[in-house]
Amino acid sequence: MKNKKDYKYCGYLYTKKLNKLDEMDKFLEIHGLLRLNHEEVENLSRPITRKKIELGIKNFSTKKMRTALS
C-alpha cells in the first residue's frame, strides 16, 4: 500500500512541476523574454571562483565610490 501512495505522490509532484513549466513558458511568451539555451544554463550552474567574487566586490566598491563623488 505504501508503494502505491508513494507512486501517486510522485506522479502528483511531476505533473505539478510540468504545470509550473507551462506557466513559465506562458509568462516568457507574454512578456517577450528570451529563454536560455543549454549552454547558458550550464554557465549558470558553474561554481564561482573566489577570484571572481573578489573582483565583483572590488568593481562594485569602485562604482559605488564614483557615484558618491558625483
Tab-separated table of N, CA and C in Angstrom:
chain	number	residue	atom	x	y	z
A	1	MET	N	0.818	-1.196	0.000
A	1	MET	CA	0.000	0.000	0.000
A	1	MET	C	0.864	1.262	0.000
A	2	LYS	N	1.937	1.251	0.753
A	2	LYS	CA	2.801	2.428	0.828
A	2	LYS	C	3.404	2.756	-0.537
A	3	ASN	N	3.805	1.746	-1.279
A	3	ASN	CA	4.398	1.985	-2.595
A	3	ASN	C	3.407	2.649	-3.542
A	4	LYS	N	2.158	2.264	-3.459
A	4	LYS	CA	1.144	2.858	-4.315
A	4	LYS	C	0.948	4.336	-3.955
A	5	LYS	N	0.961	4.639	-2.649
A	5	LYS	CA	0.843	6.031	-2.207
A	5	LYS	C	2.026	6.855	-2.699
A	6	ASP	N	3.215	6.291	-2.551
A	6	ASP	CA	4.420	6.988	-3.000
A	6	ASP	C	4.370	7.244	-4.498
A	7	TYR	N	3.916	6.261	-5.247
A	7	TYR	CA	3.821	6.383	-6.697
A	7	TYR	C	2.859	7.508	-7.076
A	8	LYS	N	1.710	7.547	-6.409
A	8	LYS	CA	0.727	8.592	-6.700
A	8	LYS	C	1.272	9.972	-6.343
A	9	TYR	N	1.954	10.053	-5.206
A	9	TYR	CA	2.506	11.336	-4.772
A	9	TYR	C	3.578	11.824	-5.744
A	10	CYS	N	4.439	10.918	-6.185
A	10	CYS	CA	5.470	11.295	-7.161
A	10	CYS	C	4.829	11.762	-8.460
A	11	GLY	N	3.774	11.082	-8.869
A	11	GLY	CA	3.048	11.493	-10.068
A	11	GLY	C	2.453	12.877	-9.911
A	12	TYR	N	1.917	13.143	-8.721
A	12	TYR	CA	1.354	14.464	-8.428
A	12	TYR	C	2.432	15.543	-8.523
A	13	LEU	N	3.580	15.294	-7.902
A	13	LEU	CA	4.670	16.276	-7.937
A	13	LEU	C	5.163	16.510	-9.361
A	14	TYR	N	5.255	15.441	-10.140
A	14	TYR	CA	5.739	15.556	-11.514
A	14	TYR	C	4.790	16.408	-12.351
A	15	THR	N	3.483	16.146	-12.232
A	15	THR	CA	2.527	16.932	-13.015
A	15	THR	C	2.502	18.374	-12.544
A	16	LYS	N	2.684	18.588	-11.248
A	16	LYS	CA	2.731	19.952	-10.726
A	16	LYS	C	3.927	20.699	-11.316
A	17	LYS	N	5.067	19.998	-11.421
A	17	LYS	CA	6.265	20.606	-11.996
A	17	LYS	C	6.027	20.954	-13.466
A	18	LEU	N	5.377	20.054	-14.198
A	18	LEU	CA	5.088	20.321	-15.605
A	18	LEU	C	4.170	21.526	-15.750
A	19	ASN	N	3.188	21.643	-14.858
A	19	ASN	CA	2.293	22.801	-14.911
A	19	ASN	C	3.059	24.089	-14.663
A	20	LYS	N	4.009	24.052	-13.742
A	20	LYS	CA	4.831	25.237	-13.472
A	20	LYS	C	5.634	25.620	-14.715
A	21	LEU	N	6.171	24.617	-15.403
A	21	LEU	CA	6.937	24.897	-16.621
A	21	LEU	C	6.047	25.527	-17.681
A	22	ASP	N	4.817	25.033	-17.798
A	22	ASP	CA	3.877	25.620	-18.751
A	22	ASP	C	3.581	27.073	-18.396
A	23	GLU	N	3.392	27.340	-17.095
A	23	GLU	CA	3.141	28.711	-16.654
A	23	GLU	C	4.338	29.608	-16.960
A	24	MET	N	5.536	29.090	-16.744
A	24	MET	CA	6.738	29.871	-17.023
A	24	MET	C	6.845	30.170	-18.510
A	25	ASP	N	6.552	29.186	-19.357
A	25	ASP	CA	6.596	29.406	-20.804
A	25	ASP	C	5.600	30.488	-21.222
A	26	LYS	N	4.384	30.431	-20.663
A	26	LYS	CA	3.375	31.442	-20.988
A	26	LYS	C	3.851	32.833	-20.573
A	27	PHE	N	4.430	32.933	-19.386
A	27	PHE	CA	4.936	34.215	-18.889
A	27	PHE	C	6.008	34.765	-19.820
A	28	LEU	N	6.934	33.900	-20.229
A	28	LEU	CA	8.010	34.338	-21.117
A	28	LEU	C	7.466	34.807	-22.458
A	29	GLU	N	6.462	34.100	-22.972
A	29	GLU	CA	5.879	34.483	-24.257
A	29	GLU	C	5.139	35.814	-24.152
A	30	ILE	N	4.383	35.991	-23.072
A	30	ILE	CA	3.605	37.216	-22.894
A	30	ILE	C	4.512	38.435	-22.817
A	31	HIS	N	5.584	38.316	-22.086
A	31	HIS	CA	6.464	39.458	-21.863
A	31	HIS	C	7.606	39.546	-22.873
A	32	GLY	N	7.636	38.637	-23.822
A	32	GLY	CA	8.643	38.693	-24.876
A	32	GLY	C	10.054	38.445	-24.381
A	33	LEU	N	10.188	37.681	-23.318
A	33	LEU	CA	11.516	37.393	-22.784
A	33	LEU	C	12.105	36.165	-23.460
A	34	LEU	N	13.399	36.152	-23.588
A	34	LEU	CA	14.081	35.040	-24.238
A	34	LEU	C	14.324	33.905	-23.256
A	35	ARG	N	14.308	32.706	-23.780
A	35	ARG	CA	14.642	31.537	-22.964
A	35	ARG	C	16.141	31.302	-23.056
A	36	LEU	N	16.700	30.722	-22.006
A	36	LEU	CA	18.121	30.388	-22.014
A	36	LEU	C	18.331	29.095	-22.787
A	37	ASN	N	19.416	29.039	-23.562
A	37	ASN	CA	19.740	27.791	-24.233
A	37	ASN	C	20.542	26.909	-23.275
A	38	HIS	N	20.860	25.709	-23.696
A	38	HIS	CA	21.531	24.736	-22.828
A	38	HIS	C	22.873	25.254	-22.325
A	39	GLU	N	23.634	25.891	-23.203
A	39	GLU	CA	24.959	26.404	-22.824
A	39	GLU	C	24.844	27.487	-21.744
A	40	GLU	N	23.863	28.357	-21.877
A	40	GLU	CA	23.671	29.414	-20.883
A	40	GLU	C	23.252	28.845	-19.531
A	41	VAL	N	22.428	27.821	-19.558
A	41	VAL	CA	22.015	27.171	-18.313
A	41	VAL	C	23.215	26.523	-17.640
A	42	GLU	N	24.068	25.878	-18.423
A	42	GLU	CA	25.271	25.252	-17.868
A	42	GLU	C	26.182	26.301	-17.229
A	43	ASN	N	26.305	27.463	-17.861
A	43	ASN	CA	27.132	28.531	-17.298
A	43	ASN	C	26.585	29.017	-15.963
A	44	LEU	N	25.265	29.037	-15.821
A	44	LEU	CA	24.667	29.445	-14.554
A	44	LEU	C	24.929	28.421	-13.460
A	45	SER	N	25.098	27.176	-13.840
A	45	SER	CA	25.299	26.101	-12.872
A	45	SER	C	26.751	25.962	-12.426
A	46	ARG	N	27.673	26.659	-13.095
A	46	ARG	CA	29.091	26.539	-12.743
A	46	ARG	C	29.376	27.199	-11.410
A	47	PRO	N	30.314	26.637	-10.661
A	47	PRO	CA	30.690	27.289	-9.403
A	47	PRO	C	31.468	28.579	-9.678
A	48	ILE	N	31.313	29.544	-8.807
A	48	ILE	CA	32.014	30.818	-8.944
A	48	ILE	C	33.299	30.741	-8.124
A	49	THR	N	34.391	31.141	-8.732
A	49	THR	CA	35.669	31.073	-8.029
A	49	THR	C	35.817	32.257	-7.077
A	50	ARG	N	36.681	32.105	-6.118
A	50	ARG	CA	36.935	33.160	-5.143
A	50	ARG	C	37.441	34.426	-5.831
A	51	LYS	N	38.264	34.244	-6.850
A	51	LYS	CA	38.830	35.385	-7.572
A	51	LYS	C	37.721	36.214	-8.232
A	52	LYS	N	36.739	35.537	-8.822
A	52	LYS	CA	35.639	36.247	-9.467
A	52	LYS	C	34.802	37.009	-8.445
A	53	ILE	N	34.608	36.415	-7.278
A	53	ILE	CA	33.840	37.086	-6.228
A	53	ILE	C	34.570	38.340	-5.763
A	54	GLU	N	35.880	38.210	-5.525
A	54	GLU	CA	36.666	39.360	-5.078
A	54	GLU	C	36.670	40.464	-6.133
A	55	LEU	N	36.769	40.090	-7.402
A	55	LEU	CA	36.744	41.067	-8.485
A	55	LEU	C	35.395	41.793	-8.530
A	56	GLY	N	34.319	41.043	-8.352
A	56	GLY	CA	32.990	41.649	-8.340
A	56	GLY	C	32.818	42.636	-7.202
A	57	ILE	N	33.316	42.277	-6.024
A	57	ILE	CA	33.232	43.177	-4.869
A	57	ILE	C	34.049	44.439	-5.121
A	58	LYS	N	35.231	44.272	-5.684
A	58	LYS	CA	36.101	45.420	-5.965
A	58	LYS	C	35.434	46.360	-6.970
A	59	ASN	N	34.870	45.791	-8.045
A	59	ASN	CA	34.201	46.612	-9.060
A	59	ASN	C	32.986	47.325	-8.478
A	60	PHE	N	32.240	46.635	-7.635
A	60	PHE	CA	31.062	47.243	-7.019
A	60	PHE	C	31.472	48.414	-6.133
A	61	SER	N	32.524	48.215	-5.348
A	61	SER	CA	33.007	49.280	-4.457
A	61	SER	C	33.463	50.492	-5.257
A	62	THR	N	34.146	50.264	-6.370
A	62	THR	CA	34.625	51.355	-7.218
A	62	THR	C	33.450	52.134	-7.801
A	63	LYS	N	32.435	51.432	-8.294
A	63	LYS	CA	31.266	52.102	-8.872
A	63	LYS	C	30.516	52.887	-7.801
A	64	LYS	N	30.404	52.310	-6.614
A	64	LYS	CA	29.705	52.979	-5.527
A	64	LYS	C	30.443	54.259	-5.135
A	65	MET	N	31.772	54.194	-5.112
A	65	MET	CA	32.577	55.350	-4.745
A	65	MET	C	32.416	56.454	-5.793
A	66	ARG	N	32.406	56.084	-7.075
A	66	ARG	CA	32.239	57.077	-8.148
A	66	ARG	C	30.886	57.775	-8.028
A	67	THR	N	29.855	57.006	-7.704
A	67	THR	CA	28.518	57.574	-7.567
A	67	THR	C	28.469	58.553	-6.405
A	68	ALA	N	29.128	58.217	-5.311
A	68	ALA	CA	29.131	59.092	-4.134
A	68	ALA	C	29.872	60.398	-4.419
A	69	LEU	N	30.910	60.343	-5.242
A	69	LEU	CA	31.698	61.536	-5.544
A	69	LEU	C	30.997	62.476	-6.516
A	70	SER	N	30.121	61.943	-7.355
A	70	SER	CA	29.480	62.808	-8.354
A	70	SER	C	28.204	63.433	-7.857
